[in-house]
Short mmCIF file of C-alpha atoms and ligand atoms in Angstrom, two decimals:
data_model
loop_
_atom_site.label_atom_id
_atom_site.label_comp_id
_atom_site.label_asym_id
_atom_site.label_seq_id
_atom_site.Cartn_x
_atom_site.Cartn_y
_atom_site.Cartn_z
CA UNK A 1 -4.77 14.73 -35.57
CA UNK A 2 -7.51 13.18 -33.49
CA UNK A 3 -10.73 12.04 -35.05
CA UNK A 4 -13.44 14.66 -34.56
CA UNK A 5 -15.73 14.01 -31.61
CA UNK A 6 -18.77 12.09 -32.82
CA UNK A 7 -20.78 11.95 -29.65
CA UNK A 8 -21.52 14.10 -26.65
CA UNK A 9 -18.59 14.17 -24.24
CA UNK A 10 -18.70 11.53 -21.57
CA UNK A 11 -17.64 11.76 -17.93
CA UNK A 12 -15.18 8.90 -17.65
CA UNK A 13 -13.71 7.76 -14.35
CA UNK A 14 -10.55 5.74 -14.97
CA UNK A 15 -9.63 3.61 -11.97
CA UNK A 16 -6.19 2.06 -11.76
CA UNK A 17 -3.62 0.99 -9.18
CA UNK A 18 -0.88 2.81 -11.11
CA UNK A 19 -0.59 5.59 -13.69
CA UNK A 20 2.30 7.49 -15.24
CA UNK A 21 3.70 9.89 -14.02
CA UNK A 22 2.47 9.21 -10.47
CA UNK A 23 3.44 5.54 -10.13
CA UNK A 24 4.60 2.69 -12.32
CA UNK A 25 5.65 -0.95 -12.18
CA UNK A 26 4.83 -1.81 -15.80
CA UNK A 27 2.68 -1.28 -18.86
CA UNK A 28 -0.53 -0.75 -16.87
CA UNK A 29 0.79 2.63 -15.70
CA UNK A 30 1.82 3.69 -19.22
CA UNK A 31 -1.56 2.67 -20.60
CA UNK A 32 -3.72 4.41 -17.99
CA UNK A 33 -1.75 7.66 -18.20
CA UNK A 34 -1.76 7.71 -22.00
CA UNK A 35 -5.39 6.62 -22.40
CA UNK A 36 -6.54 9.35 -19.99
CA UNK A 37 -4.63 11.91 -22.03
CA UNK A 38 -6.05 10.70 -25.36
CA UNK A 39 -9.64 10.62 -24.09
CA UNK A 40 -9.12 14.18 -22.84
CA UNK A 41 -7.89 15.20 -26.29
CA UNK A 42 -11.01 13.63 -27.79
CA UNK A 43 -13.02 16.06 -25.67
CA UNK A 44 -14.18 13.78 -22.87
CA UNK A 45 -14.16 14.71 -19.22
CA UNK A 46 -11.75 12.30 -17.56
CA UNK A 47 -11.12 11.75 -13.86
CA UNK A 48 -8.31 9.38 -12.96
CA UNK A 49 -8.40 7.72 -9.53
CA UNK A 50 -5.21 6.10 -8.21
CA UNK A 51 -3.74 5.23 -4.80
CA UNK A 52 -1.38 7.82 -3.37
CA UNK A 53 1.95 6.02 -2.90
CA UNK A 54 3.14 8.93 -0.83
CA UNK A 55 6.58 7.58 0.13
CA UNK A 56 7.42 6.59 -3.43
CA UNK A 57 6.38 9.91 -4.88
CA UNK A 58 8.69 11.76 -2.49
CA UNK A 59 11.62 10.61 -4.64
CA UNK A 60 9.83 10.86 -8.02
CA UNK A 61 10.94 13.57 -10.40
CA UNK A 62 8.79 15.81 -12.57
CA UNK A 63 5.48 15.26 -10.78
CA UNK A 64 2.85 18.02 -11.01
CA UNK A 65 1.84 19.73 -7.74
CA UNK A 66 -0.50 17.70 -5.52
CA UNK A 67 -3.10 19.33 -3.23
CA UNK A 68 -5.49 18.19 -0.54
CA UNK A 69 -9.17 18.16 -1.55
CA UNK A 70 -10.21 18.29 2.09
CA UNK A 71 -12.36 15.20 1.55
CA UNK A 72 -12.01 12.42 4.10
CA UNK A 73 -13.80 9.09 3.85
CA UNK A 74 -14.20 6.32 6.40
CA UNK A 75 -15.12 2.75 5.50
CA UNK A 76 -15.71 -0.12 7.86
CA UNK A 77 -13.75 -3.18 6.87
CA UNK A 78 -14.16 -6.33 8.94
CA UNK A 79 -15.65 -4.20 11.70
CA UNK A 80 -12.69 -1.79 11.70
CA UNK A 81 -13.11 1.84 10.61
CA UNK A 82 -10.47 2.88 8.07
CA UNK A 83 -10.10 6.49 6.98
CA UNK A 84 -8.45 7.98 3.91
CA UNK A 85 -8.03 11.45 2.56
CA UNK A 86 -8.22 12.39 -1.11
CA UNK A 87 -5.54 14.50 -2.80
CA UNK A 88 -5.82 15.92 -6.26
CA UNK A 89 -3.62 16.90 -9.13
CA UNK A 90 -3.77 17.32 -12.91
CA UNK A 91 -2.28 15.04 -15.51
CA UNK A 92 0.47 17.14 -17.12
CA UNK A 93 -0.55 18.76 -20.41
CA UNK A 94 -4.23 17.85 -19.99
CA UNK A 95 -7.40 18.77 -18.18
CA UNK A 96 -7.59 15.33 -16.60
CA UNK A 97 -8.23 15.56 -12.87
CA UNK A 98 -6.28 13.03 -10.86
CA UNK A 99 -7.60 11.95 -7.46
CA UNK A 100 -5.07 10.21 -5.23
CA UNK A 101 -6.36 8.07 -2.36
CA UNK A 102 -4.09 8.66 0.63
CA UNK A 103 -4.21 5.88 3.20
CA UNK A 104 -0.76 5.71 4.80
CA UNK A 105 -1.11 2.22 6.34
CA UNK A 106 -1.96 0.75 2.95
CA UNK A 107 0.01 2.80 0.47
CA UNK A 108 3.06 4.37 2.16
CA UNK A 109 5.28 1.40 1.29
CA UNK A 110 8.55 0.84 -0.49
CA UNK A 111 6.85 -0.88 -3.44
CA UNK A 112 3.37 -1.07 -4.93
CA UNK A 113 2.47 -4.74 -4.56
CA UNK A 114 5.37 -6.82 -3.33
CA UNK A 115 8.86 -6.87 -1.87
CA UNK A 116 11.59 -9.51 -2.40
CA UNK A 117 9.32 -11.54 -4.66
CA UNK A 118 6.49 -11.81 -2.08
CA UNK A 119 3.17 -9.98 -2.38
CA UNK A 120 2.16 -7.89 0.63
CA UNK A 121 0.04 -10.08 2.92
CA UNK A 122 -2.73 -7.48 3.12
CA UNK A 123 -3.04 -6.92 -0.65
CA UNK A 124 -6.67 -8.03 -0.57
CA UNK A 125 -7.51 -5.52 2.14
CA UNK A 126 -5.47 -2.74 0.46
CA UNK A 127 -7.16 -3.01 -2.91
CA UNK A 128 -10.65 -3.86 -1.62
CA UNK A 129 -10.37 -0.63 0.33
CA UNK A 130 -9.20 1.27 -2.77
CA UNK A 131 -12.04 -0.22 -4.86
CA UNK A 132 -14.67 0.52 -2.25
CA UNK A 133 -13.53 4.12 -1.94
CA UNK A 134 -13.95 4.75 -5.70
CA UNK A 135 -17.79 4.81 -5.82
CA UNK A 136 -17.80 6.75 -2.55
CA UNK A 137 -15.54 9.41 -4.08
CA UNK A 138 -17.88 9.56 -7.10
CA UNK A 139 -20.84 10.04 -4.78
CA UNK A 140 -19.27 12.58 -2.44
CA UNK A 141 -17.67 14.64 -5.22
CA UNK A 142 -20.84 14.40 -7.34
CA UNK A 143 -18.87 13.06 -10.29
CA UNK A 144 -21.93 11.35 -11.83
CA UNK A 145 -19.80 9.15 -14.12
CA UNK A 146 -21.13 7.85 -17.42
CA UNK A 147 -18.52 5.12 -17.23
CA UNK A 148 -16.21 3.76 -14.60
CA UNK A 149 -13.36 2.09 -16.45
CA UNK A 150 -11.55 -0.41 -14.19
CA UNK A 151 -8.18 -1.97 -14.81
CA UNK A 152 -6.95 -5.34 -13.53
CA UNK A 153 -7.80 -7.16 -10.32
CA UNK A 154 -6.93 -4.23 -8.07
CA UNK A 155 -10.14 -2.49 -9.23
CA UNK A 156 -12.11 -5.64 -10.15
CA UNK A 157 -14.46 -5.18 -7.21
CA UNK A 158 -15.79 -1.85 -8.51
CA UNK A 159 -18.20 -3.23 -11.18
CA UNK A 160 -19.67 -5.57 -8.55
CA UNK A 161 -20.23 -2.71 -6.10
CA UNK A 162 -21.82 -0.54 -8.78
CA UNK A 163 -24.06 -3.38 -9.95
CA UNK A 164 -25.17 -4.55 -6.52
CA UNK A 165 -25.12 -1.45 -4.30
CA UNK A 166 -25.02 1.77 -6.28
CA UNK A 167 -26.90 1.13 -9.56
CA UNK A 168 -29.78 3.57 -9.98
CA UNK A 169 -29.02 5.46 -6.76
CA UNK A 170 -28.48 9.25 -6.88
CA UNK A 171 -25.35 9.98 -8.91
CA UNK A 172 -25.27 6.53 -10.51
CA UNK A 173 -28.43 6.58 -12.62
CA UNK A 174 -26.35 6.56 -15.76
CA UNK A 175 -23.17 4.72 -14.75
CA UNK A 176 -21.89 1.80 -16.82
CA UNK A 177 -18.74 -0.17 -16.04
CA UNK A 178 -15.91 -1.44 -18.23
CA UNK A 179 -13.24 -3.88 -17.10
CA UNK A 180 -9.89 -4.06 -18.89
CA UNK A 181 -7.76 -7.17 -18.50
CA UNK A 182 -4.08 -6.34 -18.80
CA UNK A 183 -2.78 -9.74 -17.73
CA UNK A 184 -4.75 -12.90 -16.87
CA UNK A 185 -1.82 -14.27 -14.86
CA UNK A 186 -2.56 -11.80 -12.07
CA UNK A 187 -6.07 -12.36 -10.76
CA UNK A 188 -6.12 -11.18 -7.16
CA UNK A 189 -6.95 -14.60 -5.69
CA UNK A 190 -7.45 -14.68 -1.93
CA UNK A 191 -8.87 -17.19 0.52
CA UNK A 192 -12.62 -17.22 0.93
CA UNK A 193 -12.57 -15.72 4.43
CA UNK A 194 -11.47 -12.42 2.90
CA UNK A 195 -14.95 -12.10 1.40
CA UNK A 196 -16.18 -9.68 4.15
CA UNK A 197 -13.45 -7.23 3.09
CA UNK A 198 -15.26 -6.74 -0.21
CA UNK A 199 -18.41 -5.37 1.40
CA UNK A 200 -20.41 -7.71 -0.86
CA UNK A 201 -23.07 -10.12 0.36
CA UNK A 202 -21.91 -13.73 0.80
CA UNK A 203 -24.55 -14.80 -1.73
CA UNK A 204 -22.22 -13.53 -4.46
CA UNK A 205 -19.55 -15.97 -3.38
CA UNK A 206 -20.50 -18.44 -6.06
CA UNK A 207 -19.20 -19.84 -9.33
CA UNK A 208 -21.02 -17.23 -11.45
CA UNK A 209 -19.73 -14.16 -9.63
CA UNK A 210 -16.82 -13.89 -7.22
CA UNK A 211 -15.60 -17.41 -6.48
CA UNK A 212 -13.14 -19.39 -8.60
CA UNK A 213 -11.73 -22.75 -7.59
CA UNK A 214 -12.65 -22.17 -3.95
CA UNK A 215 -11.03 -18.73 -3.68
CA UNK A 216 -12.26 -15.17 -3.77
CA UNK A 217 -11.14 -13.92 -7.19
CA UNK A 218 -11.22 -10.17 -7.78
CA UNK A 219 -10.43 -10.30 -11.51
CA UNK A 220 -13.24 -12.79 -12.04
CA UNK A 221 -15.50 -10.46 -10.08
CA UNK A 222 -14.75 -7.65 -12.53
CA UNK A 223 -15.34 -9.89 -15.55
CA UNK A 224 -18.60 -11.21 -14.14
CA UNK A 225 -20.13 -7.82 -13.32
CA UNK A 226 -18.73 -5.31 -15.85
CA UNK A 227 -21.00 -4.17 -18.67
CA UNK A 228 -18.18 -4.56 -21.19
CA UNK A 229 -14.78 -6.23 -21.02
CA UNK A 230 -11.70 -5.31 -22.97
CA UNK A 231 -8.23 -6.68 -23.20
CA UNK A 232 -5.11 -5.19 -24.67
CA UNK A 233 -4.73 -6.87 -28.07
CA UNK A 234 -6.97 -8.75 -30.52
CA UNK A 235 -4.81 -11.89 -30.37
CA UNK A 236 -4.81 -11.92 -26.56
CA UNK A 237 -8.63 -11.60 -26.64
CA UNK A 238 -8.68 -14.94 -28.46
CA UNK A 239 -5.95 -16.54 -26.33
CA UNK A 240 -7.69 -15.84 -23.04
CA UNK A 241 -10.76 -17.75 -24.18
CA UNK A 242 -8.66 -20.94 -24.29
CA UNK A 243 -7.37 -23.11 -21.45
CA UNK A 244 -3.80 -22.01 -22.28
CA UNK A 245 -4.44 -18.30 -21.86
CA UNK A 246 -7.48 -18.03 -19.60
CA UNK A 247 -5.80 -19.17 -16.38
CA UNK A 248 -8.96 -20.93 -15.28
CA UNK A 249 -11.34 -18.12 -16.27
CA UNK A 250 -11.74 -19.16 -19.92
CA UNK A 251 -15.22 -20.57 -19.22
CA UNK A 252 -16.53 -17.24 -17.97
CA UNK A 253 -14.72 -15.36 -20.75
CA UNK A 254 -16.31 -17.60 -23.37
CA UNK A 255 -19.66 -17.03 -21.74
CA UNK A 256 -19.09 -13.25 -22.10
CA UNK A 257 -17.46 -13.50 -25.51
CA UNK A 258 -19.92 -11.05 -27.10
CA UNK A 259 -18.99 -8.40 -24.54
CA UNK A 260 -15.22 -8.90 -24.92
CA UNK A 261 -13.04 -6.93 -27.33
CA UNK A 262 -9.26 -6.69 -27.85
CA UNK A 263 -7.88 -3.17 -28.36
CA UNK A 264 -4.17 -2.81 -28.95
CA UNK A 265 -2.45 -0.36 -26.62
CA UNK A 266 -0.70 2.63 -28.11
CA UNK A 267 2.38 4.66 -27.31
CA UNK A 268 2.38 7.97 -25.50
CA UNK A 269 4.05 10.05 -28.17
CA UNK A 270 5.13 12.73 -25.70
CA UNK A 271 7.08 10.21 -23.63
CA UNK A 272 8.31 7.61 -26.12
CA UNK A 273 9.42 9.58 -29.13
CA UNK A 274 13.10 9.46 -30.19
CA UNK A 275 12.80 12.90 -31.81
CA UNK A 276 12.06 14.71 -28.55
CA UNK A 277 13.23 12.25 -25.92
CA UNK A 278 15.17 14.34 -23.42
CA UNK A 279 16.53 11.19 -21.78
CA UNK A 280 18.52 10.37 -24.93
CA UNK A 281 21.97 11.95 -25.30
CA UNK A 282 21.17 12.67 -28.93
CA UNK A 283 17.50 12.56 -29.97
CA UNK A 284 16.90 11.47 -33.56
CA UNK A 285 14.18 10.99 -36.18
CA UNK A 286 13.96 8.48 -39.03
CA UNK A 287 15.82 11.05 -41.16
CA UNK A 288 18.62 11.73 -38.64
CA UNK A 289 18.90 8.22 -37.27
CA UNK A 290 22.24 7.49 -38.94
CA UNK A 291 23.93 10.21 -36.89
CA UNK A 292 21.77 10.20 -33.73
CA UNK A 293 21.51 6.50 -33.02
CA UNK A 294 25.27 5.77 -33.04
CA UNK A 295 25.73 8.51 -30.42
CA UNK A 296 23.04 6.89 -28.28
CA UNK A 297 24.73 3.53 -28.73
CA UNK A 298 28.15 4.84 -27.68
CA UNK A 299 26.61 6.59 -24.67
CA UNK A 300 24.83 3.38 -23.61
CA UNK A 301 28.00 1.29 -23.93
CA UNK A 302 29.92 3.87 -21.94
CA UNK A 303 27.24 4.12 -19.25
CA UNK A 304 27.22 0.34 -18.85
CA UNK A 305 31.02 0.03 -19.00
CA UNK A 306 31.02 -2.07 -22.15
CA UNK A 307 33.61 -1.58 -24.91
CA UNK A 308 32.47 1.36 -27.05
CA UNK A 309 32.22 -0.14 -30.53
CA UNK A 310 29.85 0.70 -33.36
CA UNK A 311 30.52 -2.53 -35.27
CA UNK A 312 29.17 -4.86 -32.60
CA UNK A 313 25.38 -5.40 -32.36
CA UNK A 314 23.87 -4.42 -29.00
CA UNK A 315 20.93 -6.59 -27.96
CA UNK A 316 18.75 -4.96 -25.28
CA UNK A 317 16.05 -6.19 -22.93
CA UNK A 318 14.02 -4.09 -20.46
CA UNK A 319 11.53 -6.10 -18.51
CA UNK A 320 9.96 -7.19 -15.28
CA UNK A 321 11.91 -10.31 -14.39
CA UNK A 322 9.05 -12.77 -14.39
CA UNK A 323 8.56 -16.25 -15.92
CA UNK A 324 6.20 -14.66 -18.43
CA UNK A 325 8.98 -12.69 -20.10
CA UNK A 326 11.04 -15.62 -21.42
CA UNK A 327 14.11 -15.24 -19.20
CA UNK A 328 14.55 -19.01 -19.15
CA UNK A 329 14.97 -18.94 -22.95
CA UNK A 330 17.44 -16.08 -22.71
CA UNK A 331 19.47 -17.67 -19.92
CA UNK A 332 19.32 -21.08 -21.61
CA UNK A 333 20.78 -19.76 -24.86
CA UNK A 334 23.11 -17.05 -23.48
CA UNK A 335 26.28 -19.19 -23.70
CA UNK A 336 25.50 -20.10 -27.30
CA UNK A 337 24.78 -16.49 -28.28
CA UNK A 338 27.85 -15.17 -26.51
CA UNK A 339 30.09 -17.23 -28.80
CA UNK A 340 29.32 -14.49 -31.32
CA UNK A 341 30.64 -10.95 -31.36
CA UNK A 342 27.73 -9.15 -29.68
CA UNK A 343 26.78 -7.30 -26.51
CA UNK A 344 23.81 -8.10 -24.26
CA UNK A 345 22.26 -5.37 -22.14
CA UNK A 346 19.62 -6.08 -19.48
CA UNK A 347 17.53 -3.82 -17.26
CA UNK A 348 14.98 -5.35 -14.95
CA UNK A 349 13.83 -6.26 -11.51
CA UNK A 350 11.62 -8.97 -10.11
CA UNK A 351 12.25 -12.66 -9.54
CA UNK A 352 15.44 -12.94 -7.43
CA UNK A 353 16.33 -16.16 -9.28
CA UNK A 354 16.63 -14.36 -12.64
CA UNK A 355 18.24 -11.32 -11.06
CA UNK A 356 20.98 -13.58 -9.65
CA UNK A 357 21.49 -15.45 -12.93
CA UNK A 358 21.86 -12.21 -14.88
CA UNK A 359 24.29 -10.67 -12.41
CA UNK A 360 26.38 -13.80 -12.59
CA UNK A 361 26.36 -13.77 -16.40
CA UNK A 362 27.51 -10.14 -16.41
CA UNK A 363 30.33 -10.99 -14.00
CA UNK A 364 31.50 -13.85 -16.23
CA UNK A 365 31.36 -11.77 -19.43
CA UNK A 366 32.19 -8.19 -18.38
CA UNK A 367 33.16 -7.26 -21.96
CA UNK A 368 29.93 -8.55 -23.43
CA UNK A 369 27.12 -8.44 -20.88
CA UNK A 370 25.72 -5.65 -18.69
CA UNK A 371 22.90 -6.34 -16.25
CA UNK A 372 21.33 -3.50 -14.29
CA UNK A 373 18.99 -4.73 -11.58
CA UNK A 374 16.44 -2.11 -10.62
CA UNK A 375 13.85 0.23 -12.07
CA UNK A 376 15.40 3.04 -14.07
CA UNK A 377 13.26 5.09 -16.44
CA UNK A 378 16.19 6.94 -18.03
CA UNK A 379 18.16 3.77 -18.69
CA UNK A 380 15.04 2.16 -20.19
CA UNK A 381 14.87 5.00 -22.73
CA UNK A 382 18.60 4.82 -23.39
CA UNK A 383 18.44 1.07 -24.02
CA UNK A 384 15.64 1.64 -26.54
CA UNK A 385 17.69 4.40 -28.18
CA UNK A 386 21.13 2.77 -28.02
CA UNK A 387 20.44 -0.89 -28.84
CA UNK A 388 20.27 -2.37 -32.32
CA UNK A 389 18.05 -5.32 -31.46
CA UNK A 390 15.42 -5.68 -28.71
CA UNK A 391 14.54 -9.07 -27.19
CA UNK A 392 10.98 -9.99 -26.15
CA UNK A 393 10.75 -13.79 -26.21
CA UNK A 394 7.67 -13.83 -23.96
CA UNK A 395 5.88 -17.02 -22.98
CA UNK A 396 2.73 -14.91 -23.24
CA UNK A 397 2.32 -11.18 -23.76
CA UNK A 398 -1.10 -9.50 -23.47
CA UNK A 399 0.06 -6.49 -25.48
CA UNK A 400 3.63 -5.51 -24.69
CA UNK A 401 4.79 -1.95 -25.08
CA UNK A 402 8.53 -2.32 -25.45
CA UNK A 403 8.28 -3.85 -28.92
CA UNK A 404 6.32 -0.78 -30.04
CA UNK A 405 8.84 1.55 -28.39
CA UNK A 406 11.58 -0.43 -30.17
CA UNK A 407 9.91 -0.05 -33.57
CA UNK A 408 9.59 3.68 -32.92
CA UNK A 409 13.27 3.94 -31.87
CA UNK A 410 14.60 1.98 -34.87
CA UNK A 411 15.60 -0.94 -32.65
CA UNK A 412 14.59 -4.14 -34.40
CA UNK A 413 12.53 -6.45 -32.16
CA UNK A 414 12.92 -10.21 -31.84
CA UNK A 415 9.61 -11.47 -30.46
CA UNK A 416 7.57 -14.60 -29.92
CA UNK A 417 4.33 -14.85 -31.86
CA UNK A 418 1.91 -14.36 -28.97
CA UNK A 419 -0.65 -11.77 -27.90
CA UNK A 420 0.16 -8.19 -28.80
CA UNK A 421 3.62 -9.16 -30.09
CA UNK A 422 1.92 -11.14 -32.87
CA UNK A 423 -0.30 -8.12 -33.59
CA UNK A 424 2.51 -5.57 -33.82
CA UNK A 425 5.66 -7.15 -35.33
CA UNK A 426 5.87 -8.48 -38.90
CA UNK A 427 8.44 -11.20 -39.49
CA UNK A 428 11.26 -11.02 -42.00
CA UNK A 429 11.24 -14.46 -43.55
CA UNK A 430 13.30 -16.07 -46.32
CA UNK A 431 11.12 -14.57 -49.04
CA UNK A 432 12.74 -11.32 -50.30
CA UNK A 433 9.25 -9.85 -50.84
CA UNK A 434 8.68 -10.02 -47.09
CA UNK A 435 11.17 -7.16 -46.68
CA UNK A 436 8.54 -4.73 -48.00
CA UNK A 437 6.51 -5.03 -44.82
CA UNK A 438 8.84 -6.72 -42.30
CA UNK A 439 9.66 -4.92 -39.07
CA UNK A 440 11.37 -7.62 -37.00
CA UNK A 441 11.95 -11.29 -36.30
CA UNK A 442 9.17 -13.52 -35.03
CA UNK A 443 9.35 -17.12 -33.77
CA UNK A 444 6.61 -19.44 -32.62
CA UNK A 445 7.83 -22.43 -30.58
CA UNK A 446 8.83 -21.68 -27.02
CA UNK A 447 12.18 -23.47 -27.30
CA UNK A 448 15.71 -22.33 -26.58
CA UNK A 449 17.07 -23.45 -29.92
CA UNK A 450 14.31 -21.75 -31.86
CA UNK A 451 14.90 -18.54 -29.92
CA UNK A 452 18.70 -18.77 -30.38
CA UNK A 453 18.32 -19.39 -34.12
CA UNK A 454 16.03 -16.38 -34.44
CA UNK A 455 18.49 -14.14 -32.60
CA UNK A 456 21.30 -15.47 -34.79
CA UNK A 457 19.20 -14.66 -37.86
CA UNK A 458 18.74 -11.12 -36.55
CA UNK A 459 22.46 -10.69 -35.87
CA UNK A 460 23.34 -12.01 -39.33
CA UNK A 461 20.87 -9.60 -40.93
CA UNK A 462 22.32 -6.75 -38.88
CA UNK A 463 25.55 -7.22 -40.84
CA UNK A 464 23.65 -6.81 -44.14
CA UNK A 465 23.32 -3.02 -44.07
CA UNK A 466 20.79 -2.41 -46.90
CA UNK A 467 18.39 -5.03 -45.55
CA UNK A 468 18.84 -3.81 -41.98
CA UNK A 469 18.22 -0.19 -42.97
CA UNK A 470 14.99 -1.19 -44.66
CA UNK A 471 13.81 -3.12 -41.59
CA UNK A 472 14.55 -0.15 -39.36
CA UNK A 473 12.80 2.27 -41.74
CA UNK A 474 9.72 0.06 -41.96
CA UNK A 475 9.47 -0.04 -38.16
CA UNK A 476 10.04 3.69 -37.64
CA UNK A 477 7.39 4.56 -40.24
CA UNK A 478 4.60 2.87 -38.31
CA UNK A 479 2.05 4.75 -36.26
CA UNK A 480 1.50 3.30 -32.77
CA UNK A 481 -0.03 6.41 -31.25
CA UNK A 482 -3.18 6.25 -29.16
CA UNK A 483 -5.45 8.05 -31.67
CA UNK A 484 -7.00 4.88 -33.04
CA UNK A 485 -7.25 2.97 -29.78
CA UNK A 486 -8.78 5.79 -27.72
CA UNK A 487 -11.69 6.06 -30.18
CA UNK A 488 -12.24 2.34 -29.92
CA UNK A 489 -12.50 2.65 -26.13
CA UNK A 490 -15.17 5.30 -26.62
CA UNK A 491 -17.12 2.81 -28.77
CA UNK A 492 -16.83 0.30 -25.94
CA UNK A 493 -18.09 2.87 -23.42
CA UNK A 494 -21.13 3.42 -25.63
CA UNK A 495 -21.77 -0.30 -25.86
CA UNK A 496 -21.44 -0.54 -22.08
CA UNK A 497 -24.10 2.13 -21.82
CA UNK A 498 -26.44 0.19 -24.06
CA UNK A 499 -26.03 -2.88 -21.88
CA UNK A 500 -26.50 -0.89 -18.68
CA UNK A 501 -29.70 0.68 -20.00
CA UNK A 502 -31.05 -2.76 -20.93
CA UNK A 503 -30.12 -4.09 -17.48
CA UNK A 504 -31.82 -1.18 -15.71
CA UNK A 505 -34.96 -1.62 -17.85
CA UNK A 506 -35.01 -5.33 -16.96
CA UNK A 507 -34.70 -4.50 -13.25
CA UNK A 508 -37.64 -2.11 -13.47
CA UNK A 509 -39.92 -4.79 -14.97
P1 ADP B 1 4.47 -5.43 -18.55
O1 ADP B 1 3.33 -4.47 -18.40
O2 ADP B 1 4.05 -6.86 -18.65
O3 ADP B 1 5.52 -5.24 -17.51
P2 ADP B 1 5.03 -4.01 -21.03
O4 ADP B 1 5.99 -4.25 -22.14
O5 ADP B 1 3.60 -3.87 -21.42
O6 ADP B 1 5.21 -5.13 -19.95
O7 ADP B 1 5.44 -2.66 -20.30
C1 ADP B 1 6.59 -2.56 -19.56
C2 ADP B 1 6.85 -1.10 -19.25
O8 ADP B 1 7.63 -1.03 -18.06
C3 ADP B 1 7.67 -0.41 -20.31
O9 ADP B 1 7.40 0.97 -20.30
C4 ADP B 1 9.10 -0.67 -19.83
O10 ADP B 1 10.02 0.23 -20.35
C5 ADP B 1 8.93 -0.52 -18.34
N1 ADP B 1 9.88 -1.26 -17.52
C6 ADP B 1 9.87 -2.58 -17.20
N2 ADP B 1 10.90 -2.86 -16.38
C7 ADP B 1 11.57 -1.70 -16.19
C8 ADP B 1 12.74 -1.35 -15.44
N3 ADP B 1 13.41 -2.24 -14.72
N4 ADP B 1 13.15 -0.06 -15.47
C9 ADP B 1 12.47 0.86 -16.21
N5 ADP B 1 11.37 0.60 -16.93
C10 ADP B 1 10.93 -0.67 -16.92
#
């Protein structure tokens, strides 16, 4: 199964603002939970540190028991003492210890980052606090990490703190940092007067470290200070070094090009596996798909009050409703697509503008469109299982997980050729030979007509059963598990160590 361990086990602290099964708004949570599990299976000692969204977890199902460690920590932020406690749990099926930072004022909220399309006004304070607590937990619990692996802007401050305040001190003699960029569009930009919240000296508020375009920028901070940087697909690693994909940080990313690597995310096989997916009415494998998948399709149509018909293609989309995800293409071509005999199924939440447009579309076409606004894990699985085609026409997509879930569930993806979508879906083109390797439909230009034509091509192919079956089989045969990617992260951790050792030696001279 997993590649044999080649090196001594490492103590890895994974820091993230969300992780399955404790909290989730998107792919970040899937990735942190699954990566922790895979590193554990490789024999490493993994500690996951996340905020404790206490209110949200009260209604969550299937969480492991959570206990109090008894540890309390107080930090002074802007002259104000703020205290948190630390709870602990175990990631199900693993030996991964999970530490949950309980600070009710910051984390007992209805959502993680925003409500009604507006970020919480104290997001800088919330996540500077979380980041500053992480090294303190390591120190007080004597974790002595070999690596602290940070994810996105919410933990971007950690590499800076390690570098400037903790490096070489007891418990941190051997600690390297890695920063993973899951999405350059979210950088944690705040006005400069928030700088004292970081606990960093003002001298770091400069172009090379924490400042970008006049603001404090927490993602930039992570990129500037981390020993190694990763992002979530090889194509996205190239895109973010350009002005189109770097969102203003392409200069720094180019500067650190030799320390940047793209590693495609994987799928957690225990969660996203049609053979043992308990959320599906009728789990299926590649061999039993022809009986299992129609049952899932009928169940989905029934659940969403659409006509139950096997002969009509169901096109699904599960997504955060954000500009990034291509909703303007979908909405702009919906009327054209709905002239055909097909059903459109949406699940998502986010931008109220898109939520409204989708609800209205579903009201106008009750026989053809279903739009569920909200976050619903079981429906997400049932859309993957019950749809024939999955839509991901993203403007940009760092990695994307749903296209991989779709391939696994025999649901043919229609994707734009960007980021991780380009790295994971192979286009069926006019050349019959392309059917040997094709797994979906890929378009390049971000234009309504191009998108609509591609969907039409998919729907037409759906009616050609032998070709469709081959496409589905090709997709289901692929391996998107974490085995490969987790080993690549371990390589990065080792490189980070090399860089840290060189840095420490330089400091000693
Ligand atoms: P991103 O991280 O940009 O949101 P990804 O494709 O990488 O996009 O991951 C999205 C994850 O979030 C998938 O697991 C998807 O099923 C899930 N998801 C997104 N929106 C919803 C929703 N409304 N309900 C349930 N799951 C959702």
